[in-house]
XYZ file of C-alpha atoms in Angstrom:
591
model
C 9.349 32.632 18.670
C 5.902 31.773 17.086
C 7.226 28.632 14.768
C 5.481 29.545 11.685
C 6.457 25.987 10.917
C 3.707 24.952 12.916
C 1.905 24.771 9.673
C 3.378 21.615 9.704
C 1.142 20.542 12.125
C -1.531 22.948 12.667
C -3.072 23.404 9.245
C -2.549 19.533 8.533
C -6.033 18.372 8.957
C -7.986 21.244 8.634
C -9.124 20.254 4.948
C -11.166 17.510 6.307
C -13.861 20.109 7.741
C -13.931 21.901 4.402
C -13.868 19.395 1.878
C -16.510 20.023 -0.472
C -16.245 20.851 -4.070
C -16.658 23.522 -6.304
C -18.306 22.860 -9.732
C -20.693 23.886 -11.794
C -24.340 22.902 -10.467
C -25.691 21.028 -13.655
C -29.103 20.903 -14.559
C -29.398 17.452 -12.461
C -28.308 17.007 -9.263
C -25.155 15.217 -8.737
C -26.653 13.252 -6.297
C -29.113 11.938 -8.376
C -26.371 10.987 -10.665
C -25.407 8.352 -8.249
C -26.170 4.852 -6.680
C -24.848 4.133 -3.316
C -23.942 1.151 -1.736
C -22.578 1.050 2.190
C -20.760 -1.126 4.091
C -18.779 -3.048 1.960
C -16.136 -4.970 2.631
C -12.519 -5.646 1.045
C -10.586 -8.827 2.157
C -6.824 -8.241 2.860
C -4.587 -10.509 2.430
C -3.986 -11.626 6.636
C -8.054 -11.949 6.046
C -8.845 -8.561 7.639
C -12.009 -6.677 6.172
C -12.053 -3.545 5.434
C -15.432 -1.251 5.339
C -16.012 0.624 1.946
C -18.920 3.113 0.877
C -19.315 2.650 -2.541
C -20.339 5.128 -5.360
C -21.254 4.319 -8.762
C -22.752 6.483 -11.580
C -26.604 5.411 -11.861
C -26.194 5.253 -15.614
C -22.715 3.287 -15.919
C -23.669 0.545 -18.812
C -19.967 -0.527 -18.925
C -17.202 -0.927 -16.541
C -14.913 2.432 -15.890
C -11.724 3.342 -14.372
C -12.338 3.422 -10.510
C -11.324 5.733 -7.982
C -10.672 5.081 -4.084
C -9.446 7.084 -1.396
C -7.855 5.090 1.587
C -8.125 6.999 5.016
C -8.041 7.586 8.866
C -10.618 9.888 9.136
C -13.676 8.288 8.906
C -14.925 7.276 5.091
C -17.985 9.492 5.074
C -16.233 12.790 5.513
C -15.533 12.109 2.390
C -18.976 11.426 0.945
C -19.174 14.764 -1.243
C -15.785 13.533 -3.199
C -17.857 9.897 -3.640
C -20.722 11.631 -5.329
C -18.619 14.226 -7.224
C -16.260 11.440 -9.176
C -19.305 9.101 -9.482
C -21.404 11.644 -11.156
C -18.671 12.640 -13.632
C -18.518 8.910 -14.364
C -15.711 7.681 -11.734
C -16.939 4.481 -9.615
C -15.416 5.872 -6.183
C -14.753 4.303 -3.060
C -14.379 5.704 0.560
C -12.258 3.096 2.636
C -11.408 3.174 5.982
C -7.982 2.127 7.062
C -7.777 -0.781 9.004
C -8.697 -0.230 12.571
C -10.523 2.952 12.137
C -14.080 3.838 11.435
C -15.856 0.201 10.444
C -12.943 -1.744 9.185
C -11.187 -4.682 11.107
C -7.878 -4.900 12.686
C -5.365 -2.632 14.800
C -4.404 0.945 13.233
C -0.761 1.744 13.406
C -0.243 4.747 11.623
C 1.238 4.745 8.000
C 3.326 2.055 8.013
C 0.051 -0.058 7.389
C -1.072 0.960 4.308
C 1.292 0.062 1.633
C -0.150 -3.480 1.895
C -3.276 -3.025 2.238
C -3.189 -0.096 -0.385
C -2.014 -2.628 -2.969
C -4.985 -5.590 -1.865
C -7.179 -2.938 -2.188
C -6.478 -2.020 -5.816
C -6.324 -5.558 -6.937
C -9.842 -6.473 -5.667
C -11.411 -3.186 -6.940
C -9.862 -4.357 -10.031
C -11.756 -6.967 -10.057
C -15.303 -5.839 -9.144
C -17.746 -6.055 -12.062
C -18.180 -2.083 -12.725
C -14.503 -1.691 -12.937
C -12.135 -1.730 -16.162
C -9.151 -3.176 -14.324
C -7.605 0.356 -14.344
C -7.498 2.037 -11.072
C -6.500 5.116 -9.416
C -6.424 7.158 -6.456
C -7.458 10.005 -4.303
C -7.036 12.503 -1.506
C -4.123 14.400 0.609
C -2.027 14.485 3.254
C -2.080 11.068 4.602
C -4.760 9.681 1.623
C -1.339 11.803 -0.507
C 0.836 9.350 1.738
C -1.203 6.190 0.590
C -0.985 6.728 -2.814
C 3.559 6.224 -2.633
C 3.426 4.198 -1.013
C 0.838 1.597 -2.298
C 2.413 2.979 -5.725
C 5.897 1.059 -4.065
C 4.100 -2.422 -4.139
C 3.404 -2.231 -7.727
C -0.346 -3.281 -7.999
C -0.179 -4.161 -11.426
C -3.728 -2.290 -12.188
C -2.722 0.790 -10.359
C -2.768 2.823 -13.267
C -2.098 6.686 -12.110
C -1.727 8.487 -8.557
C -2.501 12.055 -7.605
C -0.602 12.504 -4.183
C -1.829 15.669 -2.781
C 0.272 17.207 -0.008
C 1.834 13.818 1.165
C 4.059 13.518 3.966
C 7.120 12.055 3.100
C 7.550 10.333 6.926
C 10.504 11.892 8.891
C 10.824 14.842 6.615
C 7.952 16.748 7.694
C 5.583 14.366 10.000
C 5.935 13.247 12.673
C 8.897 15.534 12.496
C 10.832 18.090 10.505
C 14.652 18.536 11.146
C 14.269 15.856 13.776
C 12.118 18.307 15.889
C 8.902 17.178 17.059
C 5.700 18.859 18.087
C 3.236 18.621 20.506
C 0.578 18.248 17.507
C 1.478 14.906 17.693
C -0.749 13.752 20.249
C -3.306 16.345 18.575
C -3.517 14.297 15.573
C -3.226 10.549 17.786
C -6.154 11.680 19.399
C -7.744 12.349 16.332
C -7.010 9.034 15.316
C -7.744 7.186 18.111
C -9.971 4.357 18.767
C -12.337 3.306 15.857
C -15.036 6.434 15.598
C -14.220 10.188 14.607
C -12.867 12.175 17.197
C -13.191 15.412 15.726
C -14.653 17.732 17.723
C -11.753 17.175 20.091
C -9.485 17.545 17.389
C -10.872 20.686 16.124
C -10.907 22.385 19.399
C -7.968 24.478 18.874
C -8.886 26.431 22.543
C -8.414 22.719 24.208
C -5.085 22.117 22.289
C -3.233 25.606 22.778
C -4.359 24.780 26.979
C -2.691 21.476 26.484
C 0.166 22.837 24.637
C 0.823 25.579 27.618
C 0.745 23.472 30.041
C 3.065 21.509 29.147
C 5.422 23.785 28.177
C 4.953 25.958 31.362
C 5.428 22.838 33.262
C 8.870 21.570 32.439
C 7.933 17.876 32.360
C 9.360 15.653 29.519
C 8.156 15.660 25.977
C 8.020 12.031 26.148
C 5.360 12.676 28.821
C 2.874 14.698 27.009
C 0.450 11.432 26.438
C -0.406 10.401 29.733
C -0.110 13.949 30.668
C -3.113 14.303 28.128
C -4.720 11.339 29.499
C -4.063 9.488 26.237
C -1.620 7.384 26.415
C -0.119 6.277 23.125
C 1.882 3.407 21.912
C 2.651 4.940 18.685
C 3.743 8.468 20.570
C 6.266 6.360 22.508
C 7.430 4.156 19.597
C 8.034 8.052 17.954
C 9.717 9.469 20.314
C 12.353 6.238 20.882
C 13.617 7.441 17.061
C 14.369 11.102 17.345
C 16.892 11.064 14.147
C 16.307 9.779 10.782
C 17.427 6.111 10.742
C 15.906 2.921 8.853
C 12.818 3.064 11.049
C 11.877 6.153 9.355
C 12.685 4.840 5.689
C 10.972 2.060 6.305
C 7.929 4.163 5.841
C 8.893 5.946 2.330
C 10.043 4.340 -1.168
C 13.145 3.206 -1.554
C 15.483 4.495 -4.147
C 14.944 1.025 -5.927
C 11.404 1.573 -6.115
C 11.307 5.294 -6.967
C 13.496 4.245 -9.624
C 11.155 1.555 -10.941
C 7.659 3.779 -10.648
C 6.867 4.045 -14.244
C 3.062 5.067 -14.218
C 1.631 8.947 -14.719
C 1.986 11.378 -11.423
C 0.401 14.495 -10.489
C 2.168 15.822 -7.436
C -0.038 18.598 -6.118
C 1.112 20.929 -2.862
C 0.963 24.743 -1.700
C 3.358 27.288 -1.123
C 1.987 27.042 2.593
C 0.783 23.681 3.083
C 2.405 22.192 6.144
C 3.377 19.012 4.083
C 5.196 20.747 0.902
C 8.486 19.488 2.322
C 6.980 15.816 1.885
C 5.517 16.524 -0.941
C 8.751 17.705 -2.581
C 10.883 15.182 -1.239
C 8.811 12.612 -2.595
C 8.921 14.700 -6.270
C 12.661 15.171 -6.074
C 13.225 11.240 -5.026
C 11.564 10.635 -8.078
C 13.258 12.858 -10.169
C 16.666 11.750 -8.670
C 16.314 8.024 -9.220
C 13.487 7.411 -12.390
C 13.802 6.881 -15.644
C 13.422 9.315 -18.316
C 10.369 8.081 -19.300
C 9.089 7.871 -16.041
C 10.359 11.541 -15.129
C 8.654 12.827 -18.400
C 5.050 11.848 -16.851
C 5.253 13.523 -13.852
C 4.026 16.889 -13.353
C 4.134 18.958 -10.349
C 1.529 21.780 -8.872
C 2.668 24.290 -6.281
C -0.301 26.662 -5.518
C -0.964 29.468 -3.482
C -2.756 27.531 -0.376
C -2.275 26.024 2.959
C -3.016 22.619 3.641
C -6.670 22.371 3.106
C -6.362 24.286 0.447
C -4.709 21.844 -1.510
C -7.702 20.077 -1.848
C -10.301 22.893 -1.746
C -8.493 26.298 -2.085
C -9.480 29.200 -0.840
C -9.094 33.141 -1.839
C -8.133 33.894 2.159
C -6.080 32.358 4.467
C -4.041 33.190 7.386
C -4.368 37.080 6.980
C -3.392 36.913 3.097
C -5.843 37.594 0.123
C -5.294 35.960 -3.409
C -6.711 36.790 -6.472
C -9.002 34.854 -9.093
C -6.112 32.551 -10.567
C -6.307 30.971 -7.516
C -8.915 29.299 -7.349
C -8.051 26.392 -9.071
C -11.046 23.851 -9.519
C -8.996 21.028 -8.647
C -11.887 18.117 -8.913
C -11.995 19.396 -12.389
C -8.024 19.325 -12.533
C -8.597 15.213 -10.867
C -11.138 14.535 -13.977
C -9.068 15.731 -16.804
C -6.066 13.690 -15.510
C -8.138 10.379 -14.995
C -9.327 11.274 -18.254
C -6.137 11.785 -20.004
C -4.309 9.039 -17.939
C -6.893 6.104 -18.021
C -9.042 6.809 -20.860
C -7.356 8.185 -23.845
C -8.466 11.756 -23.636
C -6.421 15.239 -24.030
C -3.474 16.190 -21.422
C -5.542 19.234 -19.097
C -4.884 22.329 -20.607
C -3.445 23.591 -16.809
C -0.483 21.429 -17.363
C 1.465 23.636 -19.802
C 4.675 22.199 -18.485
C 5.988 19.546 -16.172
C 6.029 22.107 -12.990
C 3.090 24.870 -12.394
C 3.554 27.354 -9.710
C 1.449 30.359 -8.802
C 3.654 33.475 -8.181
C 1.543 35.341 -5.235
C 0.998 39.166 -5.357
C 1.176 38.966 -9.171
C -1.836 36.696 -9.431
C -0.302 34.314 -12.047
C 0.577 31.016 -12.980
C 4.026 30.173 -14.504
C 5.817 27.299 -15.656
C 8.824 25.724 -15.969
C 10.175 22.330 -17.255
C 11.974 20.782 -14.228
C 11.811 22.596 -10.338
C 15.366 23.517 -10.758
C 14.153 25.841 -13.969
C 11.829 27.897 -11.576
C 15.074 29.658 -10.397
C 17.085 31.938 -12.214
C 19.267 33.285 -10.102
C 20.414 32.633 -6.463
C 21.319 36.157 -5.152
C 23.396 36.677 -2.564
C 22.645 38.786 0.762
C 25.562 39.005 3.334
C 24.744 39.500 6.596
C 26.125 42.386 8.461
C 25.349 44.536 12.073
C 26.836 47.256 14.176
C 25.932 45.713 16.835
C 21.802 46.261 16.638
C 20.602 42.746 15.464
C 18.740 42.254 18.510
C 16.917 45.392 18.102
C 13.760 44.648 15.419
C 13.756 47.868 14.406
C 17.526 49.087 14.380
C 18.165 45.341 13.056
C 21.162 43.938 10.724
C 21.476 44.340 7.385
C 21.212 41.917 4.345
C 24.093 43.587 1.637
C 26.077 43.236 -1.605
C 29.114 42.625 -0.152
C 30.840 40.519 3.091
C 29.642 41.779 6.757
C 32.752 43.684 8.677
C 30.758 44.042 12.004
C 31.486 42.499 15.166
C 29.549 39.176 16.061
C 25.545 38.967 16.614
C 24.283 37.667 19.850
C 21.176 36.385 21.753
C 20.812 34.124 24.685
C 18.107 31.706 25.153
C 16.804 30.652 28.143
C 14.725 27.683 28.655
C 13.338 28.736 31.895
C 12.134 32.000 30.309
C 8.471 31.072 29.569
C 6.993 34.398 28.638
C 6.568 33.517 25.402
C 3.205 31.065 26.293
C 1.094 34.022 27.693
C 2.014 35.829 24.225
C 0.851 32.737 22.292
C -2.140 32.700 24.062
C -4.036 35.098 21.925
C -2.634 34.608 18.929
C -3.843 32.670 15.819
C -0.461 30.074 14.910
C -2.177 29.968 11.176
C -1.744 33.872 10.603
C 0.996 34.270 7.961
C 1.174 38.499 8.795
C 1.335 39.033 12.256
C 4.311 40.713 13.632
C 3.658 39.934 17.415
C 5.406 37.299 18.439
C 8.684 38.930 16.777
C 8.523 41.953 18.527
C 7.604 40.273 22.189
C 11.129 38.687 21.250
C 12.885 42.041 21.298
C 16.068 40.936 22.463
C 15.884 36.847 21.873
C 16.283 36.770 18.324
C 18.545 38.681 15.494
C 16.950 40.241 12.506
C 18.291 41.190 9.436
C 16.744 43.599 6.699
C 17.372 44.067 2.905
C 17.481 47.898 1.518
C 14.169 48.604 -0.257
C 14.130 46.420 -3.620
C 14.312 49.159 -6.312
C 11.752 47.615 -8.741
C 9.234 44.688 -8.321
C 11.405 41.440 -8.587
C 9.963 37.754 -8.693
C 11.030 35.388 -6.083
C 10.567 31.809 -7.177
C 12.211 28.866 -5.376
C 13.798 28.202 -2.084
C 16.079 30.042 0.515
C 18.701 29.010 1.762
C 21.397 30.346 4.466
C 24.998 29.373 5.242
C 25.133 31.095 8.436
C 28.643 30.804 10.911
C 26.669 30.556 14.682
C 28.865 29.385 17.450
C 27.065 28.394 20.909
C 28.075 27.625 24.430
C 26.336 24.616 25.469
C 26.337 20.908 23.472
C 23.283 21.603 21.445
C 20.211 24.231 20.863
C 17.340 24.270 18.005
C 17.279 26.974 15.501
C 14.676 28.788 13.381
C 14.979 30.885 10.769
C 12.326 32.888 9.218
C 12.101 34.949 5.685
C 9.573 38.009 5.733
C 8.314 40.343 3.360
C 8.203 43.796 4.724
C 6.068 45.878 2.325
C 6.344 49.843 2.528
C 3.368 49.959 4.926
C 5.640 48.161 7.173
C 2.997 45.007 7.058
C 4.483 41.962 6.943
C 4.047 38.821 4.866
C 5.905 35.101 5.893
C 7.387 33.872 2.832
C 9.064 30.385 4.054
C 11.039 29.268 7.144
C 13.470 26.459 8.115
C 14.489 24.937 11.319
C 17.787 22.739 12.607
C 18.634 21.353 15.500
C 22.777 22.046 16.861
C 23.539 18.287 17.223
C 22.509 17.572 13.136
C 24.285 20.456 11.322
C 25.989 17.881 9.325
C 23.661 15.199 9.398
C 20.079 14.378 10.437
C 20.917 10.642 10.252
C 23.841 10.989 13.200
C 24.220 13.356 15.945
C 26.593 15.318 17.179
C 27.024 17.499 20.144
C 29.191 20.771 20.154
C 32.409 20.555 21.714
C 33.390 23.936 20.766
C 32.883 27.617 21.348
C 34.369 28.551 17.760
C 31.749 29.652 15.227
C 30.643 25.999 13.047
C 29.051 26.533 9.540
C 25.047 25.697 9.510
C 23.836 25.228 6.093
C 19.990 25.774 6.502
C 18.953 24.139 3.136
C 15.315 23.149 4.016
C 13.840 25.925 3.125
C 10.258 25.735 1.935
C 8.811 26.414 -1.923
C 7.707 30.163 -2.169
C 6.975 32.485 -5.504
C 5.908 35.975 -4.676
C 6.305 39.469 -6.323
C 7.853 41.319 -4.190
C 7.099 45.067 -4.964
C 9.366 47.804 -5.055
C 9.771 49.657 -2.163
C 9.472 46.099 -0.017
C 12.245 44.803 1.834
C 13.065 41.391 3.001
C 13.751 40.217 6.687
C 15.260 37.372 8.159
C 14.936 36.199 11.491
C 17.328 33.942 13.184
C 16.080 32.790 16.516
C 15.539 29.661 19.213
C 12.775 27.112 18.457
C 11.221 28.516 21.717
C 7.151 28.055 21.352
C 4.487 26.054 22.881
C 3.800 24.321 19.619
C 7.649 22.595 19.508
C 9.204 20.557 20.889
C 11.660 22.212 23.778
C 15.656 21.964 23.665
C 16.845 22.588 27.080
C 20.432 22.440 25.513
C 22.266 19.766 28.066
C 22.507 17.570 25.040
C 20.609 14.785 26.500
C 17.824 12.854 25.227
C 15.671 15.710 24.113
C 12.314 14.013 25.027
C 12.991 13.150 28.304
C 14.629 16.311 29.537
C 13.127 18.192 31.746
C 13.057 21.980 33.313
C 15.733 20.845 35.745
C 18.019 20.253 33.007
C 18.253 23.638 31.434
C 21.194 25.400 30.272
C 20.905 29.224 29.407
C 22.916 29.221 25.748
C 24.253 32.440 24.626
C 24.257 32.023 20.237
C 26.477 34.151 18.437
C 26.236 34.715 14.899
C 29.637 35.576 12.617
C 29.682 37.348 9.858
C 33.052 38.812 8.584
C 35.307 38.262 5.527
C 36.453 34.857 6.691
C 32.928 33.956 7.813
C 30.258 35.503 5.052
C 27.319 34.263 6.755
C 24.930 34.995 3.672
C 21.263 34.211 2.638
C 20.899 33.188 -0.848
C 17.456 34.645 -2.248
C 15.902 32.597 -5.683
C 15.341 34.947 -7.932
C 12.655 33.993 -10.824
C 12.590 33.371 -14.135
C 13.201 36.382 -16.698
């Protein structure tokens, strides 16, 4: 199966070769706006520098709030976001992380820059064209940077704006405690001091990589010196392949969630590859601040994929949007520096605490907590006479409790067909039907009647689903389609689960039995989309069976160091009677 969730992965970066800004071109340049100063540098507290370009508005007569952006990547790539903020009156800083691009020290990824986050707004805060207040910018992991330096409590760290942050563990370096091979995509990336992104960006290169090493059976644990980069951090990884307090060690605790008491804007997409981070880190806060902290936070789900989050765009993997779209979200950044740090009025997009965009309809609704966005949670019970295999004879998605006979498809490991069909397709595209139907056979599929009128879907999926196997573990995805009365197709969101954590990622355990076990798959990404009358929903229920995942040869061993020699054919059986209602639970929107 072609994991959609790949997005996790795939689309992460993209933003950083299509980061410029849309705004009105004034009269005067904004680059004449601006005075720039390179190759600064910011003591840490060890006494490591790091190297900061530095824009300030040519005109500033007294200090301002100051913006900074804390990355990975290289500071200049984001020199257009410098001059932008600067010219609208916003000292901003690009900073590279230590160990990357000019700054001093050794980069170990994320679990560095709470620290030296925190350093780094205390000496801005100090620097003669700042006000003391500070704030910061950027997504994915400049989103990351902003919790966690936010968990330190710099005491003139005055707002954040986390844009499609990974919350670590949830969805990077892993989601459900599966891996992918983007890994060592993005740890080249990052590797050494200077940009590597040509390599990076050559997606050719990184689907050859990605086949290879699926067709050749070697260990997952492998894949960096099978590269030719080996990687510390890639091994380090891979030795914690559940979450345990290495992983949290990354993310806020509850204690300090619970203590964040300064303005958020959470900002993600309804296809960005980091929207389960993103949420997690929303619904952490919502679970454990106060009231007044809660009140302050406001949360922006829009229509885009990763990149887009910063810079959206009207097409993206095979979809078009409309108008309402396209967000200007610098514009968004200034009116919530402005309202946060400086007095003025709250931006009119923020007409409640949570903004989503429902897709097809072209329109932005809003509700006062994420919870409110749902209405309803419908149920769909999953039935068959016997064709789920079949795409087009498929299952059915009812009113009322399946009678049919058990569902079935067997996965084999050693069946690599599925790499040549990968080969020539795009892993971004959001409507193409191919790799489903080259899985005739390997996967079940379940379809809705026609919906009789157009009916909003706002929220997440979910599916209790009674699967029994015959081997000690397997990985699982599940997929949610539109299937619109031209028989096109549309992703809507998707979850995955390995066997050995249906109860808990934190503590594995391996099937003993052949009797059906309940899997709650309650992961689920964010969607809102009109789905028109006449359309019809499908599910897909199949084996996380793709060059761009990690591969479960099902022995229940060590998943990263198993190899082709240590696969088990597993033969999956799905229940769904009156004593096992396997059912998918579809959010319907508000009225």
């Amino acid at each position: 199966m072609n994991l959609k969730s790949t997005l996790v992965f795939s689309l992460m970066l993209s933003a950083f070769a299509t980061a410029g800004v849309r705004a009105d071109q004034p009269a005067q340049s904004d680059s004449e706006k601006v005075k720039f100063q390179w190759g600064v540098k910011i003591p840490l507290r060890d006494g490591v520098k790091l190297n900061a370009t530095v824009y300030t508005p040519k005109d500033q007569k007294e200090p301002a709030p100051c913006v900074f952006t804390l990355t990975p990547y290289i500071a200049q790539s984001y020199h257009d976001r410098g001059v932008y903020f600067a010219a609208h009156g916003y000292p901003f800083l690009t900073v590279d992380v230590r160990g990357r691009g000019n700054s001093e020290g050794e980069f170990r990824p994320l679990i560095q820059e709470a620290h030296d986050g925190h350093d780094v707004v205390e000496w801005l805060a100090q620097q003669p064209y700042c006000n003391g207040k500070v704030t910061m910018w950027g997504g994915s992991y400049a989103g990351y940077d902003q919790w966690v330096t936010a968990k330190e409590f710099p005491p003139h760290l005055a707002t954040i704006v986390p844009v499609a942050s990974p919350h670590v563990g949830t969805d990077f370096p892993m989601r459900g405690n599966i891996a992918a091979p983007y890994l060592m995509q993005w740890l080249t990336f990052t590797s050494g001091k200077a940009s590597q992104a040509n390599i990076f960006g050559d997606a050719e290169f990184w689907g050859t990589v990605n086949r290879q090493w699926y067709e050749s059976g070697t260990p997952f644990k492998n894949l960096d010196t099978m590269l030719g980069n080996p990687s510390k951090t890639f091994q380090e990884w891979v030795a914690h392949p559940q979450i345990d307090g290495y992983w949290d060690s990354y993310n806020p605790t509850a204690e300090q969630y619970s203590k964040l008491s300064l303005p958020i804007l959470t900002i993600t997409g309804s296809y960005d590859g980091d929207q389960p981070g993103a949420i997690e880190h929303y619904r952490q806060h919502m679970k454990h601040g106060s009231a007044e902290a809660k009140a302050q936070h406001y949360l922006v789900i829009g229509p885009w994929d990763h990149a887009g989050t910063r810079t959206p765009q009207a097409e993206f993997g095979g979809m078009k949007f409309g108008p309402a779209s396209l967000v200007d979200l610098p514009k968004l950044h200034l009116d919530w520096y402005g309202w946060t740090m400086q007095g003025g009025k709250k931006p009119e997009f923020l007409q409640k605490r949570v903004a989503y965009y429902v897709m097809d309809a072209d329109q932005w609704r809003y509700a006062d907590t994420l919870e409110a966005v749902t209405s309803e949670s419908r149920s769909y019970f999953l039935d068959s006479n016997g064709g789920a295999a079949d795409v087009l004879a498929s299952g059915s998605l009812g009113t009322s409790p399946g009678k049919g006979k058990p569902d079935q498809y067997v996965y084999d490991p050693r069946d690599l067909s599925i790499a040549e069909v990968e080969r020539g397709l795009d892993p971004s595209s959001l409507t193409d039907q191919r790799p489903i139907y080259a899985q005739q056979g390997k996967v079940l599929v379940y379809h809705t009647a026609p919906f009789e009128r157009d009916t909003e879907l706002s929220g997440f999926f979910k599916l209790s689903a009674w699967l029994a196997i015959d081997q000690p573990d397997t990985d699982f995805v599940v997929s949610v389609y539109e299937i619109r009365p031209d028989a096109t197709s549309v992703l809507l969101t998707n979850d995955q689960q390995r066997a050995r954590y249906r109860q808990s990622e934190r503590q594995a355990r391996l099937v003993t039995t052949r009797e059906p076990l309940k899997y709650e798959f309650d992961s689920f990404m964010f969607t809102s989309r009109m789905v028109r009358k006449g359309s019809r929903l499908r599910l897909v229920i199949g084996p996380a069976n793709s060059t761009y995942s990690q591969k479960n040869y099902n022995s229940g061993g060590d998943v990263s160091s198993e190899t082709l020699q240590d696969a088990r054919p597993v033969t999956v059986k799905l229940y769904h009677d009156k004593s096992r209602p396997s059912t998918l639970f579809v959010p319907i929107g508000q009225r």
